[in-house]
Amino acid sequence: MDPDASVDYYQKIKRPMDFQAMKQQLHRNNNTGPEEFEDDVTRLFTNAISYHAPNNWIHIYATKLQRVFDVLWAPLKAKPIKEAITNVKDDCSQPEKVIPIPKQADG
């Protein structure tokens, strides 16, 4: 989050997280394990949802992306990693199973 973008962001969000910070942590191997990664992703979405009004596009998409993450992450927590990765690949090959895609009207 750009500090100049929203003056009150850091007043409202006490534990900020963004994709750039997550990328840096992963490249530096600062994450202690999958639980910390999950916490960072969840915090990123929670912050976006908390900060933005319910009708704001960021709030709406953060909510949707949190659901997608939860669906895709669940097998990794519940099963051996090799089996979980296979399941995630299968789910990603059919995204409409995770995110319903409305059919467009002809015309």
PDB file of N, CA and C in Angstrom:
ATOM      1  N   MET A   1       0.851  -1.178   0.000  1.00  0.00           N
ATOM      2  CA  MET A   1       0.000   0.000   0.000  1.00  0.00           C
ATOM      3  C   MET A   1       0.890   1.232   0.000  1.00  0.00           C
ATOM      4  N   ASP A   2       0.617   2.127  -0.884  1.00  0.00           N
ATOM      5  CA  ASP A   2       1.345   3.384  -0.969  1.00  0.00           C
ATOM      6  C   ASP A   2       0.896   4.278   0.183  1.00  0.00           C
ATOM      7  N   PRO A   3       1.828   4.707   1.052  1.00  0.00           N
ATOM      8  CA  PRO A   3       1.448   5.539   2.200  1.00  0.00           C
ATOM      9  C   PRO A   3       0.740   6.831   1.808  1.00  0.00           C
ATOM     10  N   ASP A   4       1.006   7.343   0.619  1.00  0.00           N
ATOM     11  CA  ASP A   4       0.370   8.583   0.189  1.00  0.00           C
ATOM     12  C   ASP A   4      -1.024   8.353  -0.398  1.00  0.00           C
ATOM     13  N   ALA A   5      -1.353   7.106  -0.721  1.00  0.00           N
ATOM     14  CA  ALA A   5      -2.619   6.826  -1.383  1.00  0.00           C
ATOM     15  C   ALA A   5      -3.817   7.096  -0.477  1.00  0.00           C
ATOM     16  N   SER A   6      -3.729   6.687   0.750  1.00  0.00           N
ATOM     17  CA  SER A   6      -4.814   6.894   1.703  1.00  0.00           C
ATOM     18  C   SER A   6      -4.218   7.276   3.047  1.00  0.00           C
ATOM     19  N   VAL A   7      -4.424   8.507   3.419  1.00  0.00           N
ATOM     20  CA  VAL A   7      -3.806   9.054   4.626  1.00  0.00           C
ATOM     21  C   VAL A   7      -4.222   8.278   5.878  1.00  0.00           C
ATOM     22  N   ASP A   8      -5.462   7.838   5.941  1.00  0.00           N
ATOM     23  CA  ASP A   8      -5.952   7.184   7.153  1.00  0.00           C
ATOM     24  C   ASP A   8      -5.758   5.664   7.161  1.00  0.00           C
ATOM     25  N   TYR A   9      -5.195   5.100   6.113  1.00  0.00           N
ATOM     26  CA  TYR A   9      -5.059   3.645   6.032  1.00  0.00           C
ATOM     27  C   TYR A   9      -4.304   3.094   7.239  1.00  0.00           C
ATOM     28  N   TYR A  10      -3.163   3.677   7.544  1.00  0.00           N
ATOM     29  CA  TYR A  10      -2.331   3.158   8.628  1.00  0.00           C
ATOM     30  C   TYR A  10      -2.894   3.486  10.002  1.00  0.00           C
ATOM     31  N   GLN A  11      -3.861   4.361  10.059  1.00  0.00           N
ATOM     32  CA  GLN A  11      -4.567   4.601  11.318  1.00  0.00           C
ATOM     33  C   GLN A  11      -5.612   3.513  11.545  1.00  0.00           C
ATOM     34  N   LYS A  12      -6.240   3.062  10.473  1.00  0.00           N
ATOM     35  CA  LYS A  12      -7.297   2.051  10.582  1.00  0.00           C
ATOM     36  C   LYS A  12      -6.754   0.621  10.544  1.00  0.00           C
ATOM     37  N   ILE A  13      -5.703   0.398   9.781  1.00  0.00           N
ATOM     38  CA  ILE A  13      -5.135  -0.944   9.614  1.00  0.00           C
ATOM     39  C   ILE A  13      -3.836  -1.014  10.407  1.00  0.00           C
ATOM     40  N   LYS A  14      -3.865  -1.751  11.492  1.00  0.00           N
ATOM     41  CA  LYS A  14      -2.720  -1.799  12.408  1.00  0.00           C
ATOM     42  C   LYS A  14      -1.636  -2.773  11.964  1.00  0.00           C
ATOM     43  N   ARG A  15      -2.004  -3.777  11.187  1.00  0.00           N
ATOM     44  CA  ARG A  15      -1.025  -4.755  10.702  1.00  0.00           C
ATOM     45  C   ARG A  15      -1.140  -4.849   9.184  1.00  0.00           C
ATOM     46  N   PRO A  16      -0.572  -3.895   8.457  1.00  0.00           N
ATOM     47  CA  PRO A  16      -0.706  -3.901   6.997  1.00  0.00           C
ATOM     48  C   PRO A  16       0.002  -5.103   6.358  1.00  0.00           C
ATOM     49  N   MET A  17      -0.519  -5.474   5.182  1.00  0.00           N
ATOM     50  CA  MET A  17       0.096  -6.532   4.386  1.00  0.00           C
ATOM     51  C   MET A  17      -0.258  -6.260   2.939  1.00  0.00           C
ATOM     52  N   ASP A  18       0.706  -6.482   2.047  1.00  0.00           N
ATOM     53  CA  ASP A  18       0.443  -6.322   0.617  1.00  0.00           C
ATOM     54  C   ASP A  18       1.229  -7.385  -0.141  1.00  0.00           C
ATOM     55  N   PHE A  19       0.909  -7.537  -1.423  1.00  0.00           N
ATOM     56  CA  PHE A  19       1.548  -8.579  -2.225  1.00  0.00           C
ATOM     57  C   PHE A  19       3.058  -8.372  -2.329  1.00  0.00           C
ATOM     58  N   GLN A  20       3.495  -7.141  -2.410  1.00  0.00           N
ATOM     59  CA  GLN A  20       4.939  -6.868  -2.509  1.00  0.00           C
ATOM     60  C   GLN A  20       5.658  -7.339  -1.243  1.00  0.00           C
ATOM     61  N   ALA A  21       5.087  -7.058  -0.082  1.00  0.00           N
ATOM     62  CA  ALA A  21       5.691  -7.508   1.176  1.00  0.00           C
ATOM     63  C   ALA A  21       5.723  -9.034   1.254  1.00  0.00           C
ATOM     64  N   MET A  22       4.644  -9.669   0.794  1.00  0.00           N
ATOM     65  CA  MET A  22       4.610 -11.127   0.798  1.00  0.00           C
ATOM     66  C   MET A  22       5.677 -11.700  -0.130  1.00  0.00           C
ATOM     67  N   LYS A  23       5.827 -11.101  -1.301  1.00  0.00           N
ATOM     68  CA  LYS A  23       6.837 -11.549  -2.258  1.00  0.00           C
ATOM     69  C   LYS A  23       8.237 -11.427  -1.656  1.00  0.00           C
ATOM     70  N   GLN A  24       8.502 -10.309  -1.005  1.00  0.00           N
ATOM     71  CA  GLN A  24       9.812 -10.104  -0.381  1.00  0.00           C
ATOM     72  C   GLN A  24      10.061 -11.136   0.718  1.00  0.00           C
ATOM     73  N   GLN A  25       9.046 -11.422   1.520  1.00  0.00           N
ATOM     74  CA  GLN A  25       9.198 -12.425   2.573  1.00  0.00           C
ATOM     75  C   GLN A  25       9.511 -13.796   1.988  1.00  0.00           C
ATOM     76  N   LEU A  26       8.827 -14.147   0.910  1.00  0.00           N
ATOM     77  CA  LEU A  26       9.066 -15.451   0.292  1.00  0.00           C
ATOM     78  C   LEU A  26      10.466 -15.531  -0.309  1.00  0.00           C
ATOM     79  N   HIS A  27      10.897 -14.454  -0.959  1.00  0.00           N
ATOM     80  CA  HIS A  27      12.238 -14.457  -1.571  1.00  0.00           C
ATOM     81  C   HIS A  27      13.338 -14.489  -0.520  1.00  0.00           C
ATOM     82  N   ARG A  28      13.083 -13.906   0.628  1.00  0.00           N
ATOM     83  CA  ARG A  28      14.077 -13.896   1.713  1.00  0.00           C
ATOM     84  C   ARG A  28      13.917 -15.094   2.647  1.00  0.00           C
ATOM     85  N   ASN A  29      12.938 -15.959   2.335  1.00  0.00           N
ATOM     86  CA  ASN A  29      12.641 -17.115   3.187  1.00  0.00           C
ATOM     87  C   ASN A  29      12.304 -16.694   4.614  1.00  0.00           C
ATOM     88  N   ASN A  30      11.588 -15.575   4.753  1.00  0.00           N
ATOM     89  CA  ASN A  30      11.196 -15.091   6.075  1.00  0.00           C
ATOM     90  C   ASN A  30       9.968 -15.805   6.626  1.00  0.00           C
ATOM     91  N   ASN A  31       9.189 -16.461   5.762  1.00  0.00           N
ATOM     92  CA  ASN A  31       8.035 -17.198   6.261  1.00  0.00           C
ATOM     93  C   ASN A  31       8.532 -18.453   6.961  1.00  0.00           C
ATOM     94  N   THR A  32       8.012 -18.701   8.151  1.00  0.00           N
ATOM     95  CA  THR A  32       8.455 -19.868   8.911  1.00  0.00           C
ATOM     96  C   THR A  32       7.763 -21.143   8.448  1.00  0.00           C
ATOM     97  N   GLY A  33       6.699 -21.006   7.688  1.00  0.00           N
ATOM     98  CA  GLY A  33       6.014 -22.189   7.201  1.00  0.00           C
ATOM     99  C   GLY A  33       4.694 -21.833   6.560  1.00  0.00           C
ATOM    100  N   PRO A  34       3.948 -22.859   6.175  1.00  0.00           N
ATOM    101  CA  PRO A  34       2.679 -22.616   5.485  1.00  0.00           C
ATOM    102  C   PRO A  34       1.668 -21.841   6.328  1.00  0.00           C
ATOM    103  N   GLU A  35       1.715 -22.028   7.647  1.00  0.00           N
ATOM    104  CA  GLU A  35       0.766 -21.316   8.500  1.00  0.00           C
ATOM    105  C   GLU A  35       0.988 -19.810   8.442  1.00  0.00           C
ATOM    106  N   GLU A  36       2.248 -19.403   8.425  1.00  0.00           N
ATOM    107  CA  GLU A  36       2.556 -17.974   8.341  1.00  0.00           C
ATOM    108  C   GLU A  36       2.131 -17.407   6.984  1.00  0.00           C
ATOM    109  N   PHE A  37       2.375 -18.171   5.925  1.00  0.00           N
ATOM    110  CA  PHE A  37       1.940 -17.735   4.596  1.00  0.00           C
ATOM    111  C   PHE A  37       0.422 -17.563   4.574  1.00  0.00           C
ATOM    112  N   GLU A  38      -0.299 -18.546   5.110  1.00  0.00           N
ATOM    113  CA  GLU A  38      -1.762 -18.458   5.173  1.00  0.00           C
ATOM    114  C   GLU A  38      -2.197 -17.230   5.974  1.00  0.00           C
ATOM    115  N   ASP A  39      -1.536 -16.968   7.084  1.00  0.00           N
ATOM    116  CA  ASP A  39      -1.859 -15.787   7.898  1.00  0.00           C
ATOM    117  C   ASP A  39      -1.652 -14.495   7.107  1.00  0.00           C
ATOM    118  N   ASP A  40      -0.559 -14.429   6.350  1.00  0.00           N
ATOM    119  CA  ASP A  40      -0.277 -13.229   5.552  1.00  0.00           C
ATOM    120  C   ASP A  40      -1.344 -13.009   4.477  1.00  0.00           C
ATOM    121  N   VAL A  41      -1.716 -14.087   3.783  1.00  0.00           N
ATOM    122  CA  VAL A  41      -2.733 -13.970   2.734  1.00  0.00           C
ATOM    123  C   VAL A  41      -4.064 -13.548   3.349  1.00  0.00           C
ATOM    124  N   THR A  42      -4.429 -14.197   4.432  1.00  0.00           N
ATOM    125  CA  THR A  42      -5.685 -13.865   5.107  1.00  0.00           C
ATOM    126  C   THR A  42      -5.675 -12.420   5.587  1.00  0.00           C
ATOM    127  N   ARG A  43      -4.555 -11.979   6.141  1.00  0.00           N
ATOM    128  CA  ARG A  43      -4.453 -10.589   6.621  1.00  0.00           C
ATOM    129  C   ARG A  43      -4.578  -9.608   5.462  1.00  0.00           C
ATOM    130  N   LEU A  44      -3.972  -9.928   4.319  1.00  0.00           N
ATOM    131  CA  LEU A  44      -4.070  -9.063   3.148  1.00  0.00           C
ATOM    132  C   LEU A  44      -5.530  -8.847   2.756  1.00  0.00           C
ATOM    133  N   PHE A  45      -6.276  -9.947   2.659  1.00  0.00           N
ATOM    134  CA  PHE A  45      -7.686  -9.839   2.276  1.00  0.00           C
ATOM    135  C   PHE A  45      -8.521  -9.190   3.378  1.00  0.00           C
ATOM    136  N   THR A  46      -8.268  -9.548   4.624  1.00  0.00           N
ATOM    137  CA  THR A  46      -9.017  -8.967   5.740  1.00  0.00           C
ATOM    138  C   THR A  46      -8.817  -7.460   5.805  1.00  0.00           C
ATOM    139  N   ASN A  47      -7.597  -7.015   5.604  1.00  0.00           N
ATOM    140  CA  ASN A  47      -7.321  -5.573   5.607  1.00  0.00           C
ATOM    141  C   ASN A  47      -8.089  -4.867   4.494  1.00  0.00           C
ATOM    142  N   ALA A  48      -8.067  -5.439   3.305  1.00  0.00           N
ATOM    143  CA  ALA A  48      -8.776  -4.823   2.174  1.00  0.00           C
ATOM    144  C   ALA A  48     -10.278  -4.766   2.434  1.00  0.00           C
ATOM    145  N   ILE A  49     -10.808  -5.831   3.001  1.00  0.00           N
ATOM    146  CA  ILE A  49     -12.239  -5.884   3.296  1.00  0.00           C
ATOM    147  C   ILE A  49     -12.595  -4.909   4.403  1.00  0.00           C
ATOM    148  N   SER A  50     -11.762  -4.815   5.423  1.00  0.00           N
ATOM    149  CA  SER A  50     -12.029  -3.920   6.558  1.00  0.00           C
ATOM    150  C   SER A  50     -11.925  -2.452   6.177  1.00  0.00           C
ATOM    151  N   TYR A  51     -10.953  -2.130   5.349  1.00  0.00           N
ATOM    152  CA  TYR A  51     -10.698  -0.722   5.029  1.00  0.00           C
ATOM    153  C   TYR A  51     -11.717  -0.149   4.045  1.00  0.00           C
ATOM    154  N   HIS A  52     -12.095  -0.930   3.054  1.00  0.00           N
ATOM    155  CA  HIS A  52     -12.953  -0.421   1.985  1.00  0.00           C
ATOM    156  C   HIS A  52     -14.429  -0.704   2.268  1.00  0.00           C
ATOM    157  N   ALA A  53     -15.278   0.193   1.841  1.00  0.00           N
ATOM    158  CA  ALA A  53     -16.729   0.066   2.021  1.00  0.00           C
ATOM    159  C   ALA A  53     -17.231  -1.175   1.275  1.00  0.00           C
ATOM    160  N   PRO A  54     -18.315  -1.796   1.773  1.00  0.00           N
ATOM    161  CA  PRO A  54     -18.831  -3.016   1.148  1.00  0.00           C
ATOM    162  C   PRO A  54     -19.168  -2.883  -0.340  1.00  0.00           C
ATOM    163  N   ASN A  55     -19.498  -1.695  -0.801  1.00  0.00           N
ATOM    164  CA  ASN A  55     -19.834  -1.540  -2.222  1.00  0.00           C
ATOM    165  C   ASN A  55     -18.610  -1.174  -3.075  1.00  0.00           C
ATOM    166  N   ASN A  56     -17.440  -1.069  -2.476  1.00  0.00           N
ATOM    167  CA  ASN A  56     -16.209  -0.737  -3.190  1.00  0.00           C
ATOM    168  C   ASN A  56     -15.686  -1.985  -3.914  1.00  0.00           C
ATOM    169  N   TRP A  57     -15.180  -1.811  -5.132  1.00  0.00           N
ATOM    170  CA  TRP A  57     -14.721  -2.953  -5.922  1.00  0.00           C
ATOM    171  C   TRP A  57     -13.590  -3.710  -5.232  1.00  0.00           C
ATOM    172  N   ILE A  58     -12.746  -3.022  -4.479  1.00  0.00           N
ATOM    173  CA  ILE A  58     -11.651  -3.709  -3.785  1.00  0.00           C
ATOM    174  C   ILE A  58     -12.221  -4.626  -2.700  1.00  0.00           C
ATOM    175  N   HIS A  59     -13.179  -4.141  -1.955  1.00  0.00           N
ATOM    176  CA  HIS A  59     -13.844  -4.949  -0.929  1.00  0.00           C
ATOM    177  C   HIS A  59     -14.494  -6.178  -1.569  1.00  0.00           C
ATOM    178  N   ILE A  60     -15.203  -5.961  -2.645  1.00  0.00           N
ATOM    179  CA  ILE A  60     -15.929  -7.046  -3.326  1.00  0.00           C
ATOM    180  C   ILE A  60     -14.958  -8.115  -3.823  1.00  0.00           C
ATOM    181  N   TYR A  61     -13.891  -7.694  -4.512  1.00  0.00           N
ATOM    182  CA  TYR A  61     -12.955  -8.675  -5.060  1.00  0.00           C
ATOM    183  C   TYR A  61     -12.078  -9.302  -3.988  1.00  0.00           C
ATOM    184  N   ALA A  62     -11.756  -8.580  -2.944  1.00  0.00           N
ATOM    185  CA  ALA A  62     -11.000  -9.178  -1.838  1.00  0.00           C
ATOM    186  C   ALA A  62     -11.818 -10.284  -1.185  1.00  0.00           C
ATOM    187  N   THR A  63     -13.124 -10.073  -1.057  1.00  0.00           N
ATOM    188  CA  THR A  63     -14.005 -11.095  -0.500  1.00  0.00           C
ATOM    189  C   THR A  63     -14.014 -12.331  -1.397  1.00  0.00           C
ATOM    190  N   LYS A  64     -14.145 -12.124  -2.705  1.00  0.00           N
ATOM    191  CA  LYS A  64     -14.149 -13.248  -3.650  1.00  0.00           C
ATOM    192  C   LYS A  64     -12.812 -13.978  -3.651  1.00  0.00           C
ATOM    193  N   LEU A  65     -11.719 -13.226  -3.665  1.00  0.00           N
ATOM    194  CA  LEU A  65     -10.399 -13.852  -3.681  1.00  0.00           C
ATOM    195  C   LEU A  65     -10.115 -14.602  -2.381  1.00  0.00           C
ATOM    196  N   GLN A  66     -10.616 -14.109  -1.267  1.00  0.00           N
ATOM    197  CA  GLN A  66     -10.449 -14.819   0.005  1.00  0.00           C
ATOM    198  C   GLN A  66     -11.135 -16.182  -0.070  1.00  0.00           C
ATOM    199  N   ARG A  67     -12.331 -16.206  -0.656  1.00  0.00           N
ATOM    200  CA  ARG A  67     -13.052 -17.479  -0.808  1.00  0.00           C
ATOM    201  C   ARG A  67     -12.273 -18.444  -1.712  1.00  0.00           C
ATOM    202  N   VAL A  68     -11.742 -17.925  -2.816  1.00  0.00           N
ATOM    203  CA  VAL A  68     -10.962 -18.766  -3.730  1.00  0.00           C
ATOM    204  C   VAL A  68      -9.732 -19.311  -3.009  1.00  0.00           C
ATOM    205  N   PHE A  69      -9.037 -18.449  -2.307  1.00  0.00           N
ATOM    206  CA  PHE A  69      -7.854 -18.897  -1.556  1.00  0.00           C
ATOM    207  C   PHE A  69      -8.237 -19.981  -0.558  1.00  0.00           C
ATOM    208  N   ASP A  70      -9.311 -19.766   0.182  1.00  0.00           N
ATOM    209  CA  ASP A  70      -9.737 -20.752   1.182  1.00  0.00           C
ATOM    210  C   ASP A  70     -10.018 -22.111   0.538  1.00  0.00           C
ATOM    211  N   VAL A  71     -10.684 -22.103  -0.622  1.00  0.00           N
ATOM    212  CA  VAL A  71     -11.006 -23.353  -1.323  1.00  0.00           C
ATOM    213  C   VAL A  71      -9.725 -24.043  -1.798  1.00  0.00           C
ATOM    214  N   LEU A  72      -8.816 -23.276  -2.377  1.00  0.00           N
ATOM    215  CA  LEU A  72      -7.596 -23.869  -2.921  1.00  0.00           C
ATOM    216  C   LEU A  72      -6.593 -24.247  -1.832  1.00  0.00           C
ATOM    217  N   TRP A  73      -6.616 -23.535  -0.721  1.00  0.00           N
ATOM    218  CA  TRP A  73      -5.661 -23.780   0.361  1.00  0.00           C
ATOM    219  C   TRP A  73      -6.083 -24.969   1.222  1.00  0.00           C
ATOM    220  N   ALA A  74      -7.385 -25.193   1.344  1.00  0.00           N
ATOM    221  CA  ALA A  74      -7.894 -26.243   2.230  1.00  0.00           C
ATOM    222  C   ALA A  74      -7.266 -27.612   1.969  1.00  0.00           C
ATOM    223  N   PRO A  75      -7.144 -28.057   0.714  1.00  0.00           N
ATOM    224  CA  PRO A  75      -6.528 -29.380   0.494  1.00  0.00           C
ATOM    225  C   PRO A  75      -5.074 -29.439   0.941  1.00  0.00           C
ATOM    226  N   LEU A  76      -4.381 -28.323   0.875  1.00  0.00           N
ATOM    227  CA  LEU A  76      -2.978 -28.309   1.287  1.00  0.00           C
ATOM    228  C   LEU A  76      -2.843 -28.507   2.791  1.00  0.00           C
ATOM    229  N   LYS A  77      -3.836 -28.071   3.532  1.00  0.00           N
ATOM    230  CA  LYS A  77      -3.807 -28.237   4.986  1.00  0.00           C
ATOM    231  C   LYS A  77      -4.264 -29.627   5.405  1.00  0.00           C
ATOM    232  N   ALA A  78      -5.121 -30.243   4.607  1.00  0.00           N
ATOM    233  CA  ALA A  78      -5.781 -31.468   5.035  1.00  0.00           C
ATOM    234  C   ALA A  78      -5.132 -32.751   4.507  1.00  0.00           C
ATOM    235  N   LYS A  79      -4.326 -32.668   3.452  1.00  0.00           N
ATOM    236  CA  LYS A  79      -3.812 -33.870   2.805  1.00  0.00           C
ATOM    237  C   LYS A  79      -2.298 -33.783   2.634  1.00  0.00           C
ATOM    238  N   PRO A  80      -1.690 -34.934   2.354  1.00  0.00           N
ATOM    239  CA  PRO A  80      -0.262 -34.887   2.013  1.00  0.00           C
ATOM    240  C   PRO A  80      -0.033 -33.967   0.816  1.00  0.00           C
ATOM    241  N   ILE A  81       1.078 -33.301   0.788  1.00  0.00           N
ATOM    242  CA  ILE A  81       1.342 -32.231  -0.173  1.00  0.00           C
ATOM    243  C   ILE A  81       1.239 -32.692  -1.627  1.00  0.00           C
ATOM    244  N   LYS A  82       1.742 -33.865  -1.982  1.00  0.00           N
ATOM    245  CA  LYS A  82       1.699 -34.308  -3.381  1.00  0.00           C
ATOM    246  C   LYS A  82       0.260 -34.472  -3.855  1.00  0.00           C
ATOM    247  N   GLU A  83      -0.579 -35.075  -3.043  1.00  0.00           N
ATOM    248  CA  GLU A  83      -1.985 -35.254  -3.393  1.00  0.00           C
ATOM    249  C   GLU A  83      -2.690 -33.900  -3.460  1.00  0.00           C
ATOM    250  N   ALA A  84      -2.382 -33.010  -2.529  1.00  0.00           N
ATOM    251  CA  ALA A  84      -3.014 -31.693  -2.510  1.00  0.00           C
ATOM    252  C   ALA A  84      -2.664 -30.888  -3.750  1.00  0.00           C
ATOM    253  N   ILE A  85      -1.408 -30.936  -4.174  1.00  0.00           N
ATOM    254  CA  ILE A  85      -0.994 -30.189  -5.358  1.00  0.00           C
ATOM    255  C   ILE A  85      -1.739 -30.699  -6.589  1.00  0.00           C
ATOM    256  N   THR A  86      -1.908 -32.004  -6.712  1.00  0.00           N
ATOM    257  CA  THR A  86      -2.663 -32.572  -7.833  1.00  0.00           C
ATOM    258  C   THR A  86      -4.091 -32.052  -7.826  1.00  0.00           C
ATOM    259  N   ASN A  87      -4.720 -32.023  -6.662  1.00  0.00           N
ATOM    260  CA  ASN A  87      -6.096 -31.528  -6.551  1.00  0.00           C
ATOM    261  C   ASN A  87      -6.188 -30.058  -6.934  1.00  0.00           C
ATOM    262  N   VAL A  88      -5.235 -29.244  -6.499  1.00  0.00           N
ATOM    263  CA  VAL A  88      -5.253 -27.822  -6.823  1.00  0.00           C
ATOM    264  C   VAL A  88      -5.097 -27.630  -8.326  1.00  0.00           C
ATOM    265  N   LYS A  89      -4.201 -28.380  -8.950  1.00  0.00           N
ATOM    266  CA  LYS A  89      -4.034 -28.281 -10.407  1.00  0.00           C
ATOM    267  C   LYS A  89      -5.327 -28.633 -11.110  1.00  0.00           C
ATOM    268  N   ASP A  90      -6.009 -29.685 -10.646  1.00  0.00           N
ATOM    269  CA  ASP A  90      -7.279 -30.071 -11.250  1.00  0.00           C
ATOM    270  C   ASP A  90      -8.308 -28.961 -11.089  1.00  0.00           C
ATOM    271  N   ASP A  91      -8.408 -28.375  -9.888  1.00  0.00           N
ATOM    272  CA  ASP A  91      -9.365 -27.297  -9.639  1.00  0.00           C
ATOM    273  C   ASP A  91      -9.056 -26.078 -10.504  1.00  0.00           C
ATOM    274  N   CYS A  92      -7.780 -25.774 -10.687  1.00  0.00           N
ATOM    275  CA  CYS A  92      -7.397 -24.589 -11.460  1.00  0.00           C
ATOM    276  C   CYS A  92      -7.646 -24.778 -12.946  1.00  0.00           C
ATOM    277  N   SER A  93      -7.684 -26.021 -13.396  1.00  0.00           N
ATOM    278  CA  SER A  93      -7.949 -26.248 -14.813  1.00  0.00           C
ATOM    279  C   SER A  93      -9.416 -26.036 -15.143  1.00  0.00           C
ATOM    280  N   GLN A  94     -10.244 -25.976 -14.107  1.00  0.00           N
ATOM    281  CA  GLN A  94     -11.670 -25.720 -14.290  1.00  0.00           C
ATOM    282  C   GLN A  94     -12.098 -24.622 -13.319  1.00  0.00           C
ATOM    283  N   PRO A  95     -11.697 -23.364 -13.590  1.00  0.00           N
ATOM    284  CA  PRO A  95     -11.946 -22.288 -12.628  1.00  0.00           C
ATOM    285  C   PRO A  95     -13.425 -22.056 -12.348  1.00  0.00           C
ATOM    286  N   GLU A  96     -14.289 -22.443 -13.269  1.00  0.00           N
ATOM    287  CA  GLU A  96     -15.717 -22.237 -13.032  1.00  0.00           C
ATOM    288  C   GLU A  96     -16.215 -23.060 -11.842  1.00  0.00           C
ATOM    289  N   LYS A  97     -15.450 -24.092 -11.438  1.00  0.00           N
ATOM    290  CA  LYS A  97     -15.813 -24.853 -10.246  1.00  0.00           C
ATOM    291  C   LYS A  97     -15.581 -24.018  -8.989  1.00  0.00           C
ATOM    292  N   VAL A  98     -14.583 -23.148  -9.026  1.00  0.00           N
ATOM    293  CA  VAL A  98     -14.234 -22.321  -7.879  1.00  0.00           C
ATOM    294  C   VAL A  98     -14.961 -20.999  -7.903  1.00  0.00           C
ATOM    295  N   ILE A  99     -14.971 -20.342  -9.070  1.00  0.00           N
ATOM    296  CA  ILE A  99     -15.635 -19.051  -9.230  1.00  0.00           C
ATOM    297  C   ILE A  99     -16.704 -19.219 -10.298  1.00  0.00           C
ATOM    298  N   PRO A 100     -17.965 -19.174  -9.926  1.00  0.00           N
ATOM    299  CA  PRO A 100     -19.007 -19.293 -10.951  1.00  0.00           C
ATOM    300  C   PRO A 100     -18.871 -18.184 -11.990  1.00  0.00           C
ATOM    301  N   ILE A 101     -18.802 -18.570 -13.245  1.00  0.00           N
ATOM    302  CA  ILE A 101     -18.665 -17.615 -14.340  1.00  0.00           C
ATOM    303  C   ILE A 101     -20.008 -17.517 -15.060  1.00  0.00           C
ATOM    304  N   PRO A 102     -20.659 -16.353 -14.995  1.00  0.00           N
ATOM    305  CA  PRO A 102     -21.963 -16.237 -15.646  1.00  0.00           C
ATOM    306  C   PRO A 102     -21.818 -16.343 -17.160  1.00  0.00           C
ATOM    307  N   LYS A 103     -22.798 -16.994 -17.774  1.00  0.00           N
ATOM    308  CA  LYS A 103     -22.802 -17.116 -19.223  1.00  0.00           C
ATOM    309  C   LYS A 103     -23.254 -15.792 -19.826  1.00  0.00           C
ATOM    310  N   GLN A 104     -22.593 -15.392 -20.910  1.00  0.00           N
ATOM    311  CA  GLN A 104     -22.942 -14.159 -21.581  1.00  0.00           C
ATOM    312  C   GLN A 104     -24.116 -14.395 -22.520  1.00  0.00           C
ATOM    313  N   ALA A 105     -24.979 -13.405 -22.588  1.00  0.00           N
ATOM    314  CA  ALA A 105     -26.128 -13.499 -23.494  1.00  0.00           C
ATOM    315  C   ALA A 105     -25.653 -13.361 -24.931  1.00  0.00           C
ATOM    316  N   ASP A 106     -26.246 -14.106 -25.831  1.00  0.00           N
ATOM    317  CA  ASP A 106     -25.910 -14.006 -27.245  1.00  0.00           C
ATOM    318  C   ASP A 106     -26.431 -12.680 -27.800  1.00  0.00           C
ATOM    319  N   GLY A 107     -25.698 -12.130 -28.718  1.00  0.00           N
ATOM    320  CA  GLY A 107     -26.258 -10.953 -29.347  1.00  0.00           C
ATOM    321  C   GLY A 107     -25.282  -9.947 -29.595  1.00  0.00           C
TER     322      GLY A 107
END
